[in-house]
XYZ file of C-alpha atoms in Angstrom:
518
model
C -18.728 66.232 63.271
C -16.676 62.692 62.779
C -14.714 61.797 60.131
C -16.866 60.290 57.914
C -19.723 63.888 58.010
C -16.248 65.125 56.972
C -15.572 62.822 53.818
C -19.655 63.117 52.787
C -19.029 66.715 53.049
C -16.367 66.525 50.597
C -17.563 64.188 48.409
C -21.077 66.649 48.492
C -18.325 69.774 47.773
C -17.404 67.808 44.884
C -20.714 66.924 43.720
C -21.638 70.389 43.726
C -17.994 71.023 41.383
C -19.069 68.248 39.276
C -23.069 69.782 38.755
C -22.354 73.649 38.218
C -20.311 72.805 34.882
C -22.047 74.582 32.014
C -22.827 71.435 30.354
C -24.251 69.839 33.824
C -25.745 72.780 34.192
C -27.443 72.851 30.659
C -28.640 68.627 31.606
C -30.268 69.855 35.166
C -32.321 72.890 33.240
C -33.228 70.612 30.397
C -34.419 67.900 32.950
C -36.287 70.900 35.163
C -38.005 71.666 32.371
C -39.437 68.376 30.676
C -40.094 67.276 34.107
C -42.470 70.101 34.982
C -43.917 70.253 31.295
C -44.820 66.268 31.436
C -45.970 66.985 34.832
C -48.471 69.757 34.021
C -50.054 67.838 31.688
C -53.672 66.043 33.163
C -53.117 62.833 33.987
C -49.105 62.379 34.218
C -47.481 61.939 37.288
C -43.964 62.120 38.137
C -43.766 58.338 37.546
C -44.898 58.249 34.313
C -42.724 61.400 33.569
C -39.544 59.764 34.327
C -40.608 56.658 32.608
C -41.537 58.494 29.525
C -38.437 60.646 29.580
C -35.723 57.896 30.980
C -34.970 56.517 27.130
C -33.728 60.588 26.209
C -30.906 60.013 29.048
C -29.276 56.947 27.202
C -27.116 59.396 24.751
C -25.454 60.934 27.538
C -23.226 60.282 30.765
C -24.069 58.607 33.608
C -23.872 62.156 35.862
C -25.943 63.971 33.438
C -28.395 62.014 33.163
C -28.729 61.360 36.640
C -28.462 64.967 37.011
C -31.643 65.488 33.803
C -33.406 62.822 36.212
C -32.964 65.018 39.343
C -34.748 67.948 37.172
C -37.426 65.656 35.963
C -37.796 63.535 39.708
C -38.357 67.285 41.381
C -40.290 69.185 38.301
C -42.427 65.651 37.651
C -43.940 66.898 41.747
C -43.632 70.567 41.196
C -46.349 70.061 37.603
C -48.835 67.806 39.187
C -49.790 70.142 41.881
C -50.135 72.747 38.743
C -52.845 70.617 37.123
C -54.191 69.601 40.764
C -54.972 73.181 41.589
C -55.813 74.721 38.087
C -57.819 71.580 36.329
C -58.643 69.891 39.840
C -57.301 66.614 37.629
C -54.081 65.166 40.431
C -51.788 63.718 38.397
C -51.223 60.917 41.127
C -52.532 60.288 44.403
C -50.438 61.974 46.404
C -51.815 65.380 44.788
C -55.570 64.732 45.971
C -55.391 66.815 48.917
C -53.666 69.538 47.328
C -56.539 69.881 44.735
C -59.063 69.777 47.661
C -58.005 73.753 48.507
C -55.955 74.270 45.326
C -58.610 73.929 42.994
C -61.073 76.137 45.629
C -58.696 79.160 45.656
C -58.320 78.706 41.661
C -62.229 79.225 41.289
C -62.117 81.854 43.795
C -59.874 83.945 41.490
C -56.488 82.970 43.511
C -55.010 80.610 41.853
C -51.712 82.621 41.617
C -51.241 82.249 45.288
C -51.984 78.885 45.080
C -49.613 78.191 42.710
C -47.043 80.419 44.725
C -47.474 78.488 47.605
C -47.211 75.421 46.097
C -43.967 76.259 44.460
C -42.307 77.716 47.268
C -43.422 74.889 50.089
C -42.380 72.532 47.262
C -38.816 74.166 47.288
C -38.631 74.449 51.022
C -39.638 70.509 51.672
C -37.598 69.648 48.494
C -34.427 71.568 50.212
C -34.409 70.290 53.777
C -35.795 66.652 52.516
C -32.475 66.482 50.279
C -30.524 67.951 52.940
C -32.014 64.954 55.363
C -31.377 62.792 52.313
C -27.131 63.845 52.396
C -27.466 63.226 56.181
C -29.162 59.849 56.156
C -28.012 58.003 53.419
C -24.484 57.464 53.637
C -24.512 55.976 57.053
C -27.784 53.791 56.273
C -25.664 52.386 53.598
C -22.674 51.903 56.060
C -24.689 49.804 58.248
C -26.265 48.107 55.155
C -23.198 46.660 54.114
C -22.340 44.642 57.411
C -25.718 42.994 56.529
C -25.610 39.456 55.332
C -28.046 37.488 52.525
C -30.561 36.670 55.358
C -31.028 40.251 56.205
C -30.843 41.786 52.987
C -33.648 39.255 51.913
C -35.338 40.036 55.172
C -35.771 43.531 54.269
C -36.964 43.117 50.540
C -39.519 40.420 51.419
C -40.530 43.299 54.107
C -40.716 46.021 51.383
C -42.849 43.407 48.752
C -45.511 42.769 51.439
C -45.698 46.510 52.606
C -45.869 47.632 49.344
C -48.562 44.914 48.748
C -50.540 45.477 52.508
C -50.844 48.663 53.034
C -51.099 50.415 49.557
C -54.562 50.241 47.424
C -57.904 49.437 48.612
C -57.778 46.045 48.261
C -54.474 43.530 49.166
C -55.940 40.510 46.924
C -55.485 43.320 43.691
C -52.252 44.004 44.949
C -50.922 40.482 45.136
C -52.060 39.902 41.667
C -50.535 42.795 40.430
C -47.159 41.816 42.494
C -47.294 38.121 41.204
C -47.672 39.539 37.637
C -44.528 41.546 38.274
C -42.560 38.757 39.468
C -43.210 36.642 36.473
C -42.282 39.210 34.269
C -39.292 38.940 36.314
C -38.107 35.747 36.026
C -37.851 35.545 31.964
C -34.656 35.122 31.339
C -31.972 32.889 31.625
C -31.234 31.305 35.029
C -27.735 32.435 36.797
C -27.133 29.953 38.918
C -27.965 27.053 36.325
C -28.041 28.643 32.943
C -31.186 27.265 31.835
C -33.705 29.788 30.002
C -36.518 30.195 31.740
C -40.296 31.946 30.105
C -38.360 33.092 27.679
C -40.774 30.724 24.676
C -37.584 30.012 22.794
C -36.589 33.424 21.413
C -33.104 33.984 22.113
C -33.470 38.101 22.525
C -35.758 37.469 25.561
C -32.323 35.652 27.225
C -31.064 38.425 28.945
C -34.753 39.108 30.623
C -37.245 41.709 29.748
C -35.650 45.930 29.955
C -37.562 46.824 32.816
C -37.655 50.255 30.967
C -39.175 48.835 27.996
C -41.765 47.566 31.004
C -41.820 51.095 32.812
C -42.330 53.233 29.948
C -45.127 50.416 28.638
C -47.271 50.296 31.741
C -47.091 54.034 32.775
C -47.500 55.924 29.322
C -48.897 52.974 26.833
C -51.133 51.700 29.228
C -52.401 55.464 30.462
C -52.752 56.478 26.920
C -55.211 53.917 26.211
C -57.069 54.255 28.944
C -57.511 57.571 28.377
C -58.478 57.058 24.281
C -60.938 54.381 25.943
C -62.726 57.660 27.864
C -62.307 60.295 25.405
C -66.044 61.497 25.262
C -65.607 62.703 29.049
C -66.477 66.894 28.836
C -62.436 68.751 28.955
C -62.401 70.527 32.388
C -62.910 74.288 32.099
C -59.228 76.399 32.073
C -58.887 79.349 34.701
C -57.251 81.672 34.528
C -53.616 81.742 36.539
C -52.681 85.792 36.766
C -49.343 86.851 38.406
C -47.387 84.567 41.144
C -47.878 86.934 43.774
C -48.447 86.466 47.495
C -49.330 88.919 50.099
C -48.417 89.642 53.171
C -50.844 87.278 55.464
C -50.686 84.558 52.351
C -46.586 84.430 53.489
C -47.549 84.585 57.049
C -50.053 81.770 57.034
C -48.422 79.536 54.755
C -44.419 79.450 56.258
C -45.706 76.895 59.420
C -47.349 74.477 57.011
C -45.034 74.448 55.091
C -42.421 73.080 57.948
C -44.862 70.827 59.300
C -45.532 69.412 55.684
C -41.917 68.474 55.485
C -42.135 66.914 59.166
C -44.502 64.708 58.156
C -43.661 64.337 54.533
C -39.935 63.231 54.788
C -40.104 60.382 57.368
C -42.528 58.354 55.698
C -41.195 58.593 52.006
C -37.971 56.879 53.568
C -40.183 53.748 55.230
C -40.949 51.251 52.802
C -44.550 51.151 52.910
C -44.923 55.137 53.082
C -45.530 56.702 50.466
C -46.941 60.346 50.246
C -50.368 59.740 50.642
C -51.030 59.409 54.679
C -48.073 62.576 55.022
C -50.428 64.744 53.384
C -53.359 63.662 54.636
C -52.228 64.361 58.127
C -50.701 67.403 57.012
C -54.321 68.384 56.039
C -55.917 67.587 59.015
C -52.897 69.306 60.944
C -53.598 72.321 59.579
C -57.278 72.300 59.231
C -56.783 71.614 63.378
C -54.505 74.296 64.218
C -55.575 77.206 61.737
C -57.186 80.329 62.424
C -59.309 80.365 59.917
C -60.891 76.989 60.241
C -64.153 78.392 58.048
C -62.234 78.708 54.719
C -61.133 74.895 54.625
C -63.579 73.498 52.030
C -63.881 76.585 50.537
C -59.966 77.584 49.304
C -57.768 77.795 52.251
C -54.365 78.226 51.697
C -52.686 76.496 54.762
C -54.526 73.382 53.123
C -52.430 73.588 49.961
C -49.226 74.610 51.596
C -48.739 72.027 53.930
C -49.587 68.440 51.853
C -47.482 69.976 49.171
C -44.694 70.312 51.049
C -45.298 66.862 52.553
C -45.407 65.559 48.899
C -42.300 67.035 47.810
C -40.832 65.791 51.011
C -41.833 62.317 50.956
C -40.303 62.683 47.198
C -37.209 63.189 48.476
C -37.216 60.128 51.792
C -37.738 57.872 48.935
C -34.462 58.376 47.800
C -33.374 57.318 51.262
C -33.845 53.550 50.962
C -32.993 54.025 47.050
C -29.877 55.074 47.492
C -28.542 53.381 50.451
C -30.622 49.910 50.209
C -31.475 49.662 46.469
C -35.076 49.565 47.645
C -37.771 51.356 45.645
C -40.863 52.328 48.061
C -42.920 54.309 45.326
C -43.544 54.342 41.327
C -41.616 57.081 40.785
C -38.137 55.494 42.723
C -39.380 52.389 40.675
C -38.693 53.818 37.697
C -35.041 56.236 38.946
C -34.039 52.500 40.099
C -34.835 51.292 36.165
C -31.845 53.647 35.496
C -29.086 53.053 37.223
C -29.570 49.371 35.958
C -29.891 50.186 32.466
C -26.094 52.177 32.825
C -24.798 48.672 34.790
C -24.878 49.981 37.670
C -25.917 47.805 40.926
C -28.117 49.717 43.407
C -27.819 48.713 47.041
C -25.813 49.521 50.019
C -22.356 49.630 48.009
C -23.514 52.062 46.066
C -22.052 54.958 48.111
C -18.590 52.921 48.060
C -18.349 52.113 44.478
C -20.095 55.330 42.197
C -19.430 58.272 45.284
C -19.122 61.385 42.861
C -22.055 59.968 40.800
C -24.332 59.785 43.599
C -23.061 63.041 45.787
C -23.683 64.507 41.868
C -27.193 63.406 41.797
C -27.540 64.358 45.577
C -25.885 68.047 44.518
C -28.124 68.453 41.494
C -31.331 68.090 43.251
C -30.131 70.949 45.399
C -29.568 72.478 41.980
C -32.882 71.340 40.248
C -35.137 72.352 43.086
C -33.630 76.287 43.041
C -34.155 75.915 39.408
C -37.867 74.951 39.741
C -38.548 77.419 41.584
C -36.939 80.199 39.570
C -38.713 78.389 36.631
C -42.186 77.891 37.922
C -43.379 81.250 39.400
C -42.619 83.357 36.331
C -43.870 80.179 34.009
C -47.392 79.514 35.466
C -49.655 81.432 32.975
C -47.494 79.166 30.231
C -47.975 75.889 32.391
C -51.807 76.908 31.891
C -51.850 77.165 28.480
C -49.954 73.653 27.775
C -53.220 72.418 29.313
C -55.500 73.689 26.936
C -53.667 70.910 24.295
C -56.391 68.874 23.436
C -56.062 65.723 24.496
C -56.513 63.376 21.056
C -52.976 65.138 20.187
C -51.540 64.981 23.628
C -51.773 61.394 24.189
C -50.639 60.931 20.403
C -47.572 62.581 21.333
C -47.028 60.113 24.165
C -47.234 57.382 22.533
C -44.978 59.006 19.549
C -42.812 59.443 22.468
C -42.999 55.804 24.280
C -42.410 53.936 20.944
C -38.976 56.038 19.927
C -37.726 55.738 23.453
C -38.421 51.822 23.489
C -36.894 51.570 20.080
C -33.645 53.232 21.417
C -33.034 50.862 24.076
C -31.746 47.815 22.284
C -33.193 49.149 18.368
C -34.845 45.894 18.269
C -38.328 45.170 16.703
C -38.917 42.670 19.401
C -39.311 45.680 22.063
C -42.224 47.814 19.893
C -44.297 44.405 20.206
C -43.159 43.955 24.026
C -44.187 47.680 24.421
C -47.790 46.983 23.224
C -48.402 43.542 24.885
C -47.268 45.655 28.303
C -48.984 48.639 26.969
C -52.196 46.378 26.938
C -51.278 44.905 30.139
C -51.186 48.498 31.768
C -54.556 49.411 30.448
C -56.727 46.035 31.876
C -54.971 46.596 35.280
C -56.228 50.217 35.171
C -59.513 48.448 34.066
C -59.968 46.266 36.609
C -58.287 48.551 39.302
C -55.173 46.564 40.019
C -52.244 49.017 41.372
C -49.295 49.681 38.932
C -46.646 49.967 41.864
C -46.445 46.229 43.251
C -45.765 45.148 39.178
C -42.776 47.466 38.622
C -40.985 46.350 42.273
C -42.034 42.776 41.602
C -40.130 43.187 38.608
C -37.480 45.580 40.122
C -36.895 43.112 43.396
C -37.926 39.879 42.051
C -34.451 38.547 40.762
C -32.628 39.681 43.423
C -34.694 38.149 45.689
C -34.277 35.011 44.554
C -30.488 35.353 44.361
C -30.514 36.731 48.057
C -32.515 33.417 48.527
C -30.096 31.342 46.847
C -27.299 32.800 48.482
C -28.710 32.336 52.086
C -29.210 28.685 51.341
C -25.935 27.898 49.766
C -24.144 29.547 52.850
C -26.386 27.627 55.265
C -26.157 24.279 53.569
C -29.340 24.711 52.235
C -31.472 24.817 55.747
C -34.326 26.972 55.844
C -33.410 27.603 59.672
C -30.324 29.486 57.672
C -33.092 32.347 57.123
C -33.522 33.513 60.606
C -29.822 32.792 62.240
C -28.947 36.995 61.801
C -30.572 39.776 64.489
C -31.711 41.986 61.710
C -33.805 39.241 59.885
C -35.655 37.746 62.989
C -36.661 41.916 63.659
C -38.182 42.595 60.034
C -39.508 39.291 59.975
C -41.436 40.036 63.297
C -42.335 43.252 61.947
C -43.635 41.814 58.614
C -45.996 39.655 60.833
C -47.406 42.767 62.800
C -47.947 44.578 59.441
C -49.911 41.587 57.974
C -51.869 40.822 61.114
C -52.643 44.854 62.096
C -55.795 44.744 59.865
C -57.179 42.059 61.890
C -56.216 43.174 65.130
C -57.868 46.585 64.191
C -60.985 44.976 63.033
C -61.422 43.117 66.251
C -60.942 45.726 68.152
C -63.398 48.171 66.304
C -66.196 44.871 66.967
C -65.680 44.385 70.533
C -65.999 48.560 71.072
C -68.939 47.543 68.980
C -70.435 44.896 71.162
C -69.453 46.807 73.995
C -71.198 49.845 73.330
C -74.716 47.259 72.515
C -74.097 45.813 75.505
C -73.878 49.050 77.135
C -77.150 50.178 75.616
C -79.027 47.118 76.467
C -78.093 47.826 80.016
C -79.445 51.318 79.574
C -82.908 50.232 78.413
C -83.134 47.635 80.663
C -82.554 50.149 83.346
C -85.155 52.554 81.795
C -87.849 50.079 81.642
C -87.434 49.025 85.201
C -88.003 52.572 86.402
C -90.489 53.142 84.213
């Protein structure tokens, strides 16, 4: 172990000093809760639980709310696989898979187990991913900081195109939706020249747009009214949970996934174009591969919940990877953390570890904290988790929105940001109309302006020649990669027609052959 596993070993000792105070203590069971309360509910993700709940944090410090925020991050995951398996209603993509089985077992009377073995393969991805996290992090942000401007623009141009490529169906939607966020980006007045820019002449939008104003807007505003716009849909029937108990040959079939979920899960939450949906896909089809009981997938196998859970809460905690140590958001839910440490003027990015170490080896600490909490919380709590879904919906999504305008009000207690709230509000429910993807609008926002200052900078110091771009080893390396990423589509497509034409070819030959002989 070298010096510096030393120091982060300390600094994580202290962390750990800082989050077992009462009052800490009191923040991280607080934040456990409302994040696993949001997150039960149908239709809220993790994302949208943090950006509903980020405006309670701004009464507090810095460490507790990060440490409420570590509660909410882990119990936002923890609730959607609740609704997943007892509603079959995944409060975010990532939870799909785990509804497949989930919801299976839950009509076969076992939804307890399910629920069991959601919770506990959340807790053991959740634990090693944040141990990975403690690992990783500090020495990413090490290297990180020898980087120059052409780099560090190198690698946020990488993350807006893989955020862009590889996520939704379709990568024209995403570019609009990333083009929308960078616009929204660039009101504001100009720091290099002072000039206002979009801002339409009203002096409060000088200092930009509060990204949580935009966060809280998009995810709960814009959900909410897509939901009142599809309120005549039937209520899914409520089953009944029973005790959180697991047998024998449940514990027995599920402790493999459940490593192999965190294998998978916790790599690709750190890339930047991961995400949590192809770690628990795989994890699916990894299990559905190697089980023994191949003939209950489909039909409520437990392996099949176990392991893309614990990829899910895995790849929860690799975002927090390129978070921390490169200021990078790769999913909604990061998006939104990122909003925070803004709104408390605090820079994210590779200095981060150097400038705010006890607040970050605190939030590191707490998840530790938050996740033991969950668990403690969520077997025991599971016939209560059931009955919060039986809220009818008119009132739920009232109370969101009761929710969404107090905590944009308390941001700046300006009337300007209730009518920003419903313009974005609006804008949130015609991209969910027309199927544009939420994601690339919050990092466009997110990434945008430091972009362009990473731009600027890069010019400035190379006397404004574009060759200035390309003249570090780390930018010419993402930049290559950037152009395999965009061009991989095509390359698969071409491939997949000449197999195509071969195989006609082939079959030509064949009948050809046929009708000689014949």
């Amino acid at each position: 172990m070298g010096f510096s596993d030393m120091e982060n070993l300390d600094w994580l000792i202290q962390g750990f000093e800082n989050a077992v105070t009462p009052m800490n203590l009191l923040y991280a069971v607080i934040g456990v809760l409302l994040g696993t309360a949001v997150g039960v509910l149908p239709g809220i993700g993790p994302a949208m639980t943090v950006a509903l709940l980020l405006p309670v944090t701004y009464n507090v410090s810095p460490s507790a709310a990060f440490i409420m925020f570590a509660g909410i991050f882990y119990g936002g995951m923890y609730g959607g696989s609740t609704t997943s398996i007892l509603l079959n209603t995944p409060g975010e993509s990532s939870s799909v898979i785990t509804a497949i089985e989930g919801n299976k077992m839950a009509k076969a009377g076992r939804a307890a187990q399910a629920l069991a073995t959601a919770a506990i393969g959340s807790f053991v991805a959740g634990t090693i991913g944040t141990a990975l996290l403690a690992a990783f992090a500090p020495p990413i942000s090490r290297f990180a900081v020898t980087l120059g401007a052409p780099s560090y623009l190198a690698i946020m141009l990488f993350a807006l195109v893989a955020v862009t490529a590889v996520l939704g169906s379709s990568k024209l939607r995403g570019a609009i939706s990333l083009f929308l966020g960078l616009a929204i980006g660039v009101v504001g007045i100009d720091f290099l020249t002072g000039q206002p820019r979009a801002t339409f002449g009203i002096p409060l939008l000088s200092d930009g747009i509060d990204i949580v104003i935009i966060a809280v807007a998009i995810f709960a505003v814009g959900e909410a009214l897509w939901v009142a716009a599809h309120l005549r849909r039937r209520p899914a029937d409520i089953i009944p949970v029973g005790r959180p108990w697991m047998g024998k040959s449940d514990w027995q079939r599920s402790w493999k996934p459940w490593l192999r979920g965190t294998a998978y899960g916790f790599p690709f939450g750190a890339l930047p174009a991961g995400g949590a949906e192809l770690p628990t896909f795989l994890s699916y089809i990894t299990e559905k591969r190697l089980s023994k009981h191949k003939e209950e997938f489909g039909k409520g196998a437990i392996e099949g919940v176990a392991g893309p859970e614990a990829a899910n809460n895995a790849s929860a905690a690799g975002t927090l990877v390129p978070m921390l140590s490169l200021g990078l958001p790769t999913n909604a839910t990061a998006a939104v953390m990122l909003t925070a440490f803004v709104s408390y003027g605090i820079q994210p990015g590779p200095t981060l570890f150097e400038k705010e170490p006890l607040l970050i080896w605190t939030l590191i600490a707490s998840l530790f904290i938050g996740n033991l909490l969950l668990l403690l919380l969520n077997l025991p709590l599971a016939p209560l988790w059931a009955k919060l879904l039986r809220t009818p919906r008119p009132y739920l999504y009232a109370g969101i929105l009761f929710f969404a305008t107090l905590g944009a009000l308390a941001v700046n207690v300006q009337p300007l940001d209730l009518a920003l709230l419903l313009i974005f509000g609006l804008l949130g429910l015609m991209m969910r109309r027309f199927g544009l993807p939420v994601l690339p609008l919050i990092i466009g926002v997110i990434l945008g302006p430091r972009i362009e200052r990473q731009l600027r900078q890069s010019l400035q110091l190379g006397g404004g020649d574009w060759a200035s771009l390309f003249t570090e080893p780390v930018a010419i390396v993402v930049y290559a990669l950037m152009v395999i990423l965009l061009l991989m589509p095509l390359i698969l497509k071409l491939m997949h027609r000449s197999e195509e034409t071969l195989l006609i070819v082939e079959d030509d030959k064949d009948q050809r052959e046929k009708a000689a002989q014949s």
